DNA sequence: GACTTCCATGCCGGACTAGCATGGCGGGCC
DNA sequence: GGCCCGCCATGCTAGTCCGGCATGGAAGTC
């Protein structure tokens, strides 16, 4: 059923005349007559009594009128709603990010986005790069912030946009012999005790050596020097806040991405690793491939890249 | 916008595929493709992302989906509602009746109607014949019960169906010298004191004489005998219940329609007037002319005529 | 009784629509 | 790595639909 018929019906009901309803609707009387006839056939009932001086709603027509007005109104609301999504006056944005990005980068961007577009409902999920890219590919996320050791990674069905480098650094207790250095080389860390992070290679925080060997295995170009360096792992601590506690207590040192350095506690010192030895991780925004970014995703990307520059 | 497009949209959204949605909807894939394209043009936004393995709702499409389902659902409800009105599963019936009909005839019929069709909302208004016929003509009432002294009256824009005769009778106090009679002639009432009813001729309850003279003035056939009878009016009492009180107290007698006789109090006796002297009023059902009766009005008419026979 | 008003309808030209066949694109399988 | 398959888009065509014009029928008005 064409909703234009409903508009005609409502107008005719208001004016109680086919002829009078024709002009404002831009039709002739005969068109109105036929449209009402078509509508009556569609709903299976006479909607108007034809009187000598016009028409009047039947009881069936009266019952239909409220529905017709509701339907046309709802359709108008639907189009307005779509418009709102396009202009960021509504809709939602489903974000995902790796833990280190959740420390400062993403929260700041979300805050700015909320200020700019308060009507958009923002949700976010923390996850690992592989999980996040899968979610983006599956359409469960509109945009994810991921990190890889690879400077030009490829994920099926995912479009990546480089946001920034995230150089590796070492976290030391205040007062450590290397705490005052501008840069630390792996050789400097020989003999240190290590606090290990998660087991997954792509998220590993134990050292550039593992990153290096992983990248060798993948046969990719290797900008990291091979070293004979073998870390001694004393503790495996998953939680970043807990890891800081172990470092602060002098139980060992650990590798952290610079992105997380801003959120470090005062009794821990962060010193960059020599980039020539430990290639920086790259941070990307991931969106579904072959699909236009939603208006909200595009706006969020804009906010992400602006401060990142 | 054709709501068929919305059905297609919902089905495609559910199946995430144009091809898969085509068969259950009875279309080919190309028709679906074009219909979605038309819908997207109508709402001014892409509703689906086209992927290699099918399609997926965009954010705009997701915003639209709820509306589309609501609209199609509401339309289904609208058609069901109309069907309900036709089958007396809903809708309303606006009745009107003259006071004497409201005493027994109409309440009984309404009660029976309610039992048979509880979903129909029945309203009723009491009024005089002229008011009621005007309301029927204006479409404010679906059906009215009216009474006239004329056996074949004509009202513009109103269709009448005869329900019954309503012979006149005289109300007497218990113990009155005429209380035991089967029928009373006007001559028998000479010398009685009279309780007058309303002033309007068509509703007059003062006597057959006035009815007779009125009908003479209209030049219609006169089945009522001319008499020299002149009533002596002692009291003018509008309210029927009060009038009964005056009669019961022996303050006078009054004319009442037989329709009202059933509702008389025990200390009042009703005796029919000789129909040859006082022509019965006729009771009609009035419906709008040139218009099919609503299902509810037709059903009510059926109830009215069945017990009236 | 002629005129006016209002809705219904036969006819026709233009627009729309669905189906068919085909093309382009990408994924999956051998 | 090449071939095949699945999916959506589109040019083309026949059938349908739809609106306007002109007219007819019914009823009210002067």
XYZ file of C-alpha atoms (C1' of nucleotides) in Angstrom:
678
model
C 0.000 0.000 0.000
C 1.335 3.371 -0.957
C 1.509 5.751 1.971
C 0.571 8.568 -0.399
C -2.902 7.040 -0.230
C -2.866 7.527 3.523
C -1.957 11.191 3.168
C -4.810 11.584 0.735
C -7.139 9.734 3.090
C -6.263 11.950 6.025
C -6.698 15.112 3.994
C -10.049 13.966 2.646
C -11.185 13.012 6.147
C -10.236 16.480 7.369
C -12.036 18.308 4.581
C -14.889 15.868 4.110
C -14.666 16.367 0.365
C -12.737 14.796 -2.488
C -12.826 17.985 -4.499
C -11.608 20.186 -1.662
C -8.775 17.802 -0.845
C -7.570 17.628 -4.439
C -5.996 21.063 -4.848
C -3.883 21.162 -1.669
C -2.570 17.691 -2.480
C -1.776 18.643 -6.060
C -4.205 16.206 -7.631
C -7.429 16.445 -9.533
C -10.709 15.292 -8.080
C -10.723 12.206 -10.251
C -7.337 11.144 -8.956
C -8.574 11.519 -5.370
C -11.646 9.501 -6.188
C -9.555 6.700 -7.604
C -7.028 6.769 -4.808
C -9.687 6.498 -2.158
C -11.313 3.708 -4.122
C -7.958 1.921 -4.258
C -7.448 2.391 -0.531
C -10.921 1.088 0.215
C -10.187 -1.958 -1.905
C -6.894 -2.477 -0.092
C -8.400 -2.385 3.390
C -11.570 -4.164 2.330
C -14.086 -1.611 3.534
C -15.787 1.596 2.531
C -14.047 4.388 4.390
C -16.342 7.235 3.388
C -20.048 7.623 2.924
C -20.692 9.536 -0.281
C -23.167 12.304 0.430
C -24.643 14.858 -1.948
C -22.497 17.614 -0.452
C -19.280 15.727 0.064
C -18.205 12.676 1.976
C -18.151 11.613 5.589
C -16.118 8.966 7.396
C -17.841 5.665 7.980
C -17.314 3.941 11.280
C -14.630 1.868 9.558
C -13.031 5.025 8.226
C -13.042 6.528 11.681
C -11.332 3.451 13.036
C -8.747 3.700 10.270
C -8.049 7.400 10.629
C -5.965 7.185 13.788
C -3.847 4.443 12.316
C -3.320 6.339 9.085
C -2.151 9.419 10.924
C 0.133 7.334 13.105
C 1.672 5.604 10.100
C 2.390 8.767 8.157
C 3.734 10.410 11.283
C 5.979 7.476 12.035
C 7.346 7.540 8.513
C 8.181 11.197 8.867
C 9.920 10.421 12.141
C 11.844 7.618 10.444
C 13.209 9.899 7.770
C 14.062 12.498 10.397
C 15.852 9.818 12.384
C 17.968 8.839 9.406
C 18.794 12.449 8.862
C 19.803 12.679 12.513
C 22.191 9.762 12.120
C 23.761 11.407 9.094
C 24.189 14.701 10.884
C 25.299 13.113 14.159
C 22.109 14.139 15.859
C 21.532 10.534 16.859
C 22.600 6.985 16.215
C 25.480 5.227 17.889
C 29.184 4.600 17.600
C 30.628 1.260 18.652
C 34.314 1.561 19.455
C 36.951 -0.965 20.356
C 40.512 -0.360 21.478
C 43.547 -2.145 22.813
C 44.280 -1.601 26.508
C 47.129 0.838 26.044
C 44.965 3.032 23.814
C 42.264 2.952 26.463
C 44.582 4.605 28.925
C 44.577 8.068 27.424
C 44.115 8.273 23.666
C 40.622 6.808 23.424
C 39.097 8.322 26.576
C 40.241 11.783 25.519
C 38.793 11.322 22.039
C 35.522 9.972 23.423
C 35.242 12.964 25.721
C 35.800 15.347 22.829
C 33.335 13.412 20.669
C 30.700 13.518 23.395
C 31.096 17.237 23.703
C 30.753 17.709 19.968
C 27.957 15.155 19.380
C 26.114 14.485 22.620
C 23.205 12.746 20.877
C 25.332 9.893 19.557
C 25.431 6.885 21.877
C 29.064 5.801 22.232
C 29.937 2.315 23.411
C 33.404 0.894 23.652
C 34.970 -2.482 24.218
C 38.499 -3.296 25.242
C 40.199 -6.152 23.413
C 43.272 -7.427 21.713
C 44.152 -6.520 18.166
C 43.080 -9.824 16.676
C 39.758 -9.839 18.506
C 39.084 -6.254 17.565
C 39.816 -6.687 13.872
C 37.542 -9.729 13.812
C 34.775 -7.684 15.428
C 35.255 -4.889 12.893
C 35.123 -7.387 10.044
C 31.959 -8.949 11.482
C 30.323 -5.548 11.712
C 30.123 -5.613 15.501
C 32.344 -2.570 15.817
C 32.313 0.591 13.772
C 35.904 1.472 14.556
C 38.729 -0.060 16.551
C 42.091 1.230 17.704
C 44.657 -1.522 17.321
C 48.406 -1.868 17.556
C 50.880 -4.105 15.716
C 54.629 -4.449 15.600
C 54.259 -4.441 11.840
C 54.427 -1.018 10.195
C 52.114 -2.099 7.335
C 49.950 -4.957 8.529
C 47.117 -6.499 6.529
C 43.879 -7.813 7.969
C 41.208 -9.347 5.806
C 38.101 -7.247 5.469
C 39.524 -4.420 7.522
C 40.686 -1.044 6.404
C 43.533 0.420 8.436
C 44.570 4.000 8.854
C 47.841 4.737 10.607
C 47.426 6.931 13.621
C 50.880 7.076 15.218
C 53.973 5.193 16.286
C 54.119 3.814 19.752
C 57.805 3.374 20.664
C 58.710 0.896 23.347
C 60.147 2.021 26.660
C 61.333 0.387 29.832
C 59.713 0.992 33.205
C 62.166 1.261 36.080
C 61.785 1.920 39.778
C 62.678 5.412 40.925
C 66.340 5.427 41.796
C 67.265 2.695 39.360
C 70.760 3.037 37.938
C 69.308 3.741 34.477
C 66.481 5.998 35.614
C 68.238 9.157 34.578
C 69.081 8.047 31.048
C 67.532 9.641 27.966
C 67.554 6.331 26.121
C 68.310 2.752 27.054
C 69.816 0.020 24.899
C 68.999 -3.635 25.399
C 72.550 -4.352 26.367
C 72.135 -1.959 29.270
C 69.407 -4.208 30.651
C 71.484 -7.381 30.782
C 71.203 -8.941 34.191
C 67.929 -7.221 35.123
C 65.014 -9.208 36.516
C 61.896 -8.953 34.319
C 58.218 -8.644 35.014
C 56.468 -10.405 32.153
C 53.162 -9.259 30.711
C 50.648 -11.249 28.755
C 51.660 -14.367 26.934
C 50.302 -13.434 23.524
C 53.113 -12.401 21.215
C 51.341 -9.505 19.600
C 50.700 -7.967 22.990
C 53.935 -9.031 24.546
C 55.619 -6.603 26.782
C 58.576 -8.651 27.759
C 61.132 -7.373 25.319
C 62.245 -6.354 21.902
C 63.972 -9.671 21.503
C 60.772 -11.608 21.368
C 59.315 -9.088 18.993
C 62.417 -9.411 16.884
C 62.315 -13.173 16.722
C 58.619 -13.142 15.910
C 59.188 -10.827 13.019
C 62.038 -12.942 11.796
C 59.786 -15.926 11.788
C 57.353 -14.070 9.579
C 60.143 -13.424 7.147
C 59.545 -9.698 7.117
C 62.140 -7.003 6.925
C 63.975 -6.709 10.165
C 64.883 -3.308 11.405
C 65.616 -4.662 14.855
C 69.096 -5.807 15.653
C 69.580 -9.415 16.593
C 70.949 -9.672 20.037
C 72.136 -12.407 22.296
C 69.996 -10.834 24.978
C 68.089 -13.341 27.126
C 65.693 -11.834 29.697
C 65.342 -13.437 33.086
C 61.646 -13.603 33.919
C 60.938 -13.536 37.605
C 57.226 -12.749 37.596
C 54.328 -12.985 35.210
C 51.835 -10.226 35.972
C 48.894 -9.596 33.669
C 47.407 -6.459 35.098
C 49.188 -3.298 34.152
C 48.517 -1.581 37.469
C 49.893 -4.578 39.336
C 52.942 -4.666 37.111
C 53.719 -1.095 38.059
C 53.578 -2.123 41.677
C 56.150 -4.874 41.091
C 58.437 -2.450 39.292
C 58.029 0.252 41.920
C 58.905 -2.274 44.616
C 62.177 -2.963 42.843
C 61.272 -6.545 41.947
C 62.201 -6.054 38.320
C 61.789 -3.965 35.185
C 59.350 -4.256 32.315
C 58.723 -3.017 28.805
C 55.792 -0.741 28.185
C 54.504 1.104 25.158
C 55.047 4.852 25.316
C 51.297 5.325 24.913
C 50.932 3.970 28.418
C 53.800 5.999 29.823
C 51.625 9.019 30.495
C 49.562 7.019 32.948
C 52.468 5.764 35.036
C 52.592 6.182 38.825
C 55.098 8.617 40.345
C 57.403 5.984 41.788
C 58.023 4.433 38.394
C 60.273 5.983 35.757
C 59.876 5.375 32.033
C 62.886 5.580 29.747
C 62.653 5.078 25.992
C 64.336 2.092 24.392
C 66.659 2.697 21.474
C 64.292 2.591 18.451
C 67.033 1.037 16.361
C 66.961 -2.025 18.589
C 63.216 -2.264 19.306
C 61.026 -1.137 16.450
C 58.037 0.922 17.599
C 54.617 -0.641 17.488
C 52.270 1.073 15.071
C 48.803 2.178 16.102
C 45.986 2.013 13.559
C 42.337 2.814 13.291
C 40.497 -0.169 11.860
C 37.179 0.170 10.023
C 35.202 -2.314 7.907
C 36.598 -2.647 4.420
C 34.599 -1.837 1.326
C 32.076 0.108 3.330
C 31.675 3.818 3.803
C 32.457 4.986 7.313
C 29.387 5.924 9.286
C 29.133 9.632 9.943
C 29.945 9.017 13.587
C 32.979 6.884 12.776
C 34.262 9.488 10.352
C 33.872 12.226 12.955
C 35.624 10.136 15.577
C 38.494 9.399 13.204
C 38.850 13.106 12.624
C 39.146 13.694 16.359
C 41.675 10.876 16.688
C 43.976 12.066 13.969
C 43.855 15.745 14.830
C 45.491 15.459 18.292
C 47.688 12.609 17.093
C 49.454 14.854 14.591
C 6.390 5.500 -0.361
C 5.025 2.030 -0.920
C 4.895 -0.015 2.250
C 5.782 -3.079 0.194
C 9.244 -1.545 0.112
C 9.277 -1.607 3.896
C 8.354 -5.282 3.985
C 11.167 -5.963 1.554
C 13.531 -3.862 3.632
C 12.703 -5.724 6.821
C 13.102 -9.090 5.155
C 16.436 -8.120 3.620
C 17.628 -6.782 6.964
C 16.686 -10.058 8.602
C 18.437 -12.215 6.022
C 21.284 -9.861 5.223
C 20.982 -10.795 1.573
C 19.030 -9.545 -1.418
C 19.076 -12.936 -3.060
C 17.901 -14.800 0.039
C 15.089 -12.325 0.619
C 13.818 -12.567 -2.942
C 12.230 -16.033 -2.914
C 10.166 -15.751 0.294
C 8.865 -12.392 -0.907
C 7.999 -13.752 -4.330
C 10.409 -11.525 -6.216
C 13.602 -11.984 -8.144
C 16.898 -10.694 -6.880
C 16.909 -7.872 -9.379
C 13.537 -6.644 -8.156
C 14.827 -6.610 -4.579
C 17.908 -4.726 -5.678
C 15.820 -2.078 -7.352
C 13.305 -1.820 -4.540
C 16.009 -1.254 -1.964
C 17.609 1.290 -4.271
C 14.250 3.051 -4.559
C 13.786 3.012 -0.794
C 17.265 4.393 -0.261
C 16.518 7.168 -2.702
C 13.246 7.907 -0.906
C 14.796 8.216 2.543
C 17.942 9.863 1.240
C 20.480 7.455 2.685
C 22.169 4.156 2.011
C 20.463 1.596 4.198
C 22.726 -1.366 3.483
C 26.445 -1.817 2.999
C 27.013 -4.095 0.027
C 29.498 -6.772 0.984
C 30.914 -9.581 -1.125
C 28.798 -12.156 0.736
C 25.588 -10.203 1.092
C 24.555 -6.946 2.668
C 24.559 -5.468 6.143
C 22.578 -2.614 7.650
C 24.320 0.718 7.828
C 23.848 2.823 10.923
C 21.141 4.695 9.020
C 19.513 1.410 8.099
C 19.588 0.290 11.696
C 17.906 3.522 12.731
C 15.265 2.954 10.062
C 14.583 -0.686 10.844
C 12.574 -0.109 13.993
C 10.417 2.456 12.269
C 9.830 0.211 9.286
C 8.695 -2.644 11.480
C 6.457 -0.329 13.456
C 4.852 1.063 10.325
C 4.114 -2.301 8.755
C 2.829 -3.584 12.081
C 0.588 -0.589 12.533
C -0.849 -1.041 9.085
C -1.675 -4.638 9.861
C -3.338 -3.488 13.055
C -5.307 -0.896 11.111
C -6.730 -3.462 8.725
C -7.527 -5.740 11.653
C -9.282 -2.843 13.357
C -11.447 -2.198 10.333
C -12.264 -5.860 10.213
C -13.200 -5.666 13.887
C -15.598 -2.813 13.208
C -17.222 -4.784 10.420
C -17.587 -7.867 12.571
C -18.636 -5.919 15.661
C -15.400 -6.730 17.401
C -14.847 -3.042 17.993
C -15.948 0.408 16.976
C -18.813 2.326 18.490
C -22.512 2.896 18.187
C -23.993 6.302 18.893
C -27.658 6.078 19.781
C -30.307 8.646 20.447
C -33.858 8.157 21.700
C -36.894 10.031 22.868
C -37.573 9.892 26.611
C -40.407 7.372 26.449
C -38.248 4.978 24.437
C -35.495 5.388 27.024
C -37.776 3.972 29.691
C -37.737 0.384 28.562
C -37.318 -0.224 24.841
C -33.843 1.245 24.404
C -32.278 0.100 27.693
C -33.375 -3.452 27.023
C -32.012 -3.365 23.498
C -28.722 -1.852 24.672
C -28.376 -4.563 27.275
C -28.955 -7.264 24.683
C -26.543 -5.552 22.290
C -23.874 -5.330 24.968
C -24.200 -9.018 25.699
C -23.919 -9.886 22.028
C -21.177 -7.397 21.107
C -19.293 -6.353 24.220
C -16.428 -4.795 22.252
C -18.598 -2.124 20.671
C -18.695 1.108 22.641
C -22.319 2.209 22.931
C -23.214 5.797 23.726
C -26.684 7.205 23.858
C -28.299 10.598 24.096
C -31.833 11.503 25.062
C -33.562 14.103 22.986
C -36.695 15.197 21.180
C -37.607 13.879 17.759
C -36.586 17.026 15.918
C -33.244 17.258 17.675
C -32.540 13.592 17.126
C -33.315 13.623 13.416
C -31.066 16.651 12.992
C -28.270 14.821 14.774
C -28.744 11.773 12.572
C -28.666 13.934 9.456
C -25.490 15.656 10.660
C -23.827 12.303 11.242
C -23.570 12.812 14.994
C -25.762 9.796 15.683
C -25.728 6.424 13.996
C -29.314 5.611 14.926
C -32.126 7.337 16.787
C -35.471 6.138 18.137
C -38.067 8.794 17.487
C -41.823 9.127 17.730
C -44.341 11.116 15.719
C -48.112 11.410 15.629
C -47.767 11.013 11.874
C -47.923 7.451 10.603
C -45.671 8.231 7.621
C -43.517 11.222 8.455
C -40.727 12.543 6.239
C -37.495 14.034 7.486
C -34.841 15.344 5.114
C -31.716 13.242 4.993
C -33.092 10.668 7.355
C -34.234 7.165 6.619
C -37.050 5.933 8.842
C -38.034 2.400 9.660
C -41.254 1.836 11.520
C -40.789 -0.036 14.770
C -44.207 -0.052 16.398
C -47.307 1.910 17.303
C -47.425 3.622 20.612
C -51.096 4.066 21.515
C -52.025 6.780 23.963
C -53.361 5.923 27.373
C -54.551 7.795 30.391
C -52.877 7.561 33.791
C -55.259 7.493 36.706
C -54.820 7.217 40.468
C -55.589 3.816 41.942
C -59.252 3.768 42.867
C -60.274 6.255 40.198
C -63.780 5.666 38.853
C -62.323 4.683 35.451
C -59.422 2.603 36.762
C -61.117 -0.702 36.039
C -62.010 0.057 32.420
C -60.459 -1.764 29.467
C -60.594 1.355 27.337
C -61.492 4.971 27.951
C -63.106 7.457 25.598
C -62.393 11.177 25.735
C -65.954 11.855 26.668
C -65.427 9.745 29.796
C -62.764 12.208 30.912
C -64.899 15.296 30.777
C -64.652 17.143 34.026
C -61.298 15.656 35.077
C -58.454 17.850 36.228
C -55.370 17.521 33.998
C -51.659 17.380 34.678
C -49.986 18.916 31.635
C -46.634 17.714 30.279
C -44.189 19.561 28.137
C -45.277 22.466 26.026
C -43.901 21.196 22.701
C -46.735 19.880 20.537
C -44.896 16.863 19.187
C -44.140 15.722 22.704
C -47.393 16.882 24.143
C -48.984 14.619 26.669
C -52.018 16.749 27.467
C -54.559 15.092 25.225
C -55.724 13.702 21.970
C -57.534 16.964 21.266
C -54.430 18.919 20.860
C -52.956 16.200 18.696
C -56.097 16.258 16.647
C -56.091 19.995 16.132
C -52.442 19.994 15.248
C -52.991 17.404 12.593
C -55.892 19.348 11.197
C -53.681 22.376 10.884
C -51.213 20.347 8.851
C -54.041 19.331 6.542
C -53.317 15.650 6.887
C -55.853 12.898 6.948
C -57.658 12.880 10.223
C -58.489 9.587 11.760
C -59.161 11.210 15.089
C -62.675 12.312 15.851
C -63.282 15.978 16.416
C -64.613 16.495 19.852
C -65.808 19.412 21.874
C -63.623 18.178 24.657
C -61.742 20.944 26.516
C -59.298 19.788 29.179
C -58.933 21.727 32.404
C -55.228 22.089 33.132
C -54.472 22.407 36.805
C -50.747 21.733 36.853
C -47.886 21.831 34.418
C -45.309 19.233 35.411
C -42.374 18.500 33.127
C -40.779 15.550 34.833
C -42.459 12.247 34.202
C -41.688 10.883 37.659
C -43.183 13.991 39.257
C -46.207 13.784 37.067
C -46.872 10.292 38.348
C -46.710 11.638 41.853
C -49.393 14.232 41.034
C -51.587 11.594 39.506
C -51.103 9.174 42.384
C -52.026 11.888 44.854
C -55.328 12.308 43.069
C -54.543 15.802 41.830
C -55.541 14.951 38.273
C -55.078 12.602 35.344
C -52.688 12.720 32.409
C -52.100 11.185 29.011
C -49.095 8.928 28.575
C -47.803 6.850 25.713
C -48.255 3.134 26.256
C -44.511 2.699 25.839
C -44.116 4.394 29.191
C -46.892 2.410 30.834
C -44.643 -0.476 31.764
C -42.571 1.822 33.968
C -45.462 3.210 35.962
C -45.533 3.139 39.800
C -47.933 0.776 41.588
C -50.296 3.504 42.814
C -50.982 4.677 39.273
C -53.224 2.827 36.829
C -52.910 3.095 33.051
C -55.930 2.585 30.835
C -55.775 2.723 27.008
C -57.584 5.500 25.196
C -59.899 4.542 22.383
C -57.590 4.435 19.312
C -60.407 5.695 17.155
C -60.391 8.973 19.078
C -56.655 9.373 19.698
C -54.451 8.063 16.937
C -51.396 6.237 18.224
C -48.011 7.831 17.898
C -45.677 5.915 15.654
C -42.187 4.955 16.742
C -39.403 4.877 14.144
C -35.758 4.084 13.925
C -33.960 6.901 12.141
C -30.670 6.388 10.296
C -28.736 8.631 7.907
C -30.185 8.566 4.420
C -28.220 7.430 1.391
C -25.660 5.753 3.565
C -25.206 2.120 4.447
C -25.932 1.345 8.065
C -22.842 0.655 10.085
C -22.541 -2.959 11.136
C -23.299 -1.955 14.719
C -26.382 0.051 13.720
C -27.681 -2.830 11.630
C -27.219 -5.249 14.495
C -28.954 -2.894 16.908
C -31.857 -2.449 14.515
C -32.175 -6.202 14.358
C -32.420 -6.349 18.145
C -34.970 -3.547 18.165
C -37.291 -5.056 15.639
C -37.121 -8.626 16.917
C -38.699 -7.959 20.338
C -40.938 -5.265 18.900
C -42.708 -7.737 16.644
C -36.861 24.051 -14.211
C -32.177 25.464 -15.070
C -27.877 25.730 -12.856
C -24.395 24.302 -9.673
C -21.813 21.028 -6.985
C -19.867 16.729 -6.115
C -18.307 12.014 -7.000
C -17.634 8.136 -10.555
C -15.758 6.461 -14.779
C -14.173 5.554 -19.901
C -10.181 6.663 -22.299
C -5.380 7.696 -23.185
C -0.536 8.884 -22.652
C 3.311 8.588 -19.626
C 5.726 6.486 -15.867
C 6.807 2.768 -13.262
C 7.976 -2.021 -12.304
C 9.296 -6.837 -12.511
C 11.626 -10.276 -15.039
C 15.359 -11.808 -17.988
C 19.887 -11.818 -19.149
C 24.264 -10.189 -18.309
C 28.278 -7.929 -16.179
C 31.468 -6.869 -12.394
C 33.515 -8.079 -8.156
C 35.310 -10.912 -4.676
C 35.772 -15.466 -2.124
C 36.616 -20.210 -1.931
C 38.195 -24.553 -3.666
C 41.201 -27.656 -6.023
C 47.297 -19.586 -8.814
C 43.448 -20.336 -11.729
C 38.771 -21.477 -12.112
C 34.204 -21.549 -10.488
C 30.622 -19.830 -7.783
C 27.771 -16.516 -5.278
C 26.226 -11.919 -4.819
C 24.602 -7.394 -6.305
C 23.917 -3.941 -10.252
C 21.969 -2.762 -14.611
C 20.334 -2.450 -19.794
C 16.312 -3.872 -21.995
C 11.392 -4.974 -22.654
C 6.588 -6.054 -21.834
C 2.897 -5.446 -18.829
C 0.737 -2.677 -15.360
C -0.463 1.248 -13.028
C -1.708 5.988 -12.498
C -3.156 10.671 -13.249
C -5.509 13.983 -16.170
C -9.235 15.077 -19.283
C -13.765 14.906 -20.403
C -18.122 13.328 -19.302
C -22.042 11.324 -16.838
C -25.238 10.826 -12.961
C -27.299 12.326 -8.738
C -28.841 15.762 -5.672
C -29.155 20.420 -3.859
C -30.119 25.544 -4.823
C -32.112 29.571 -6.689
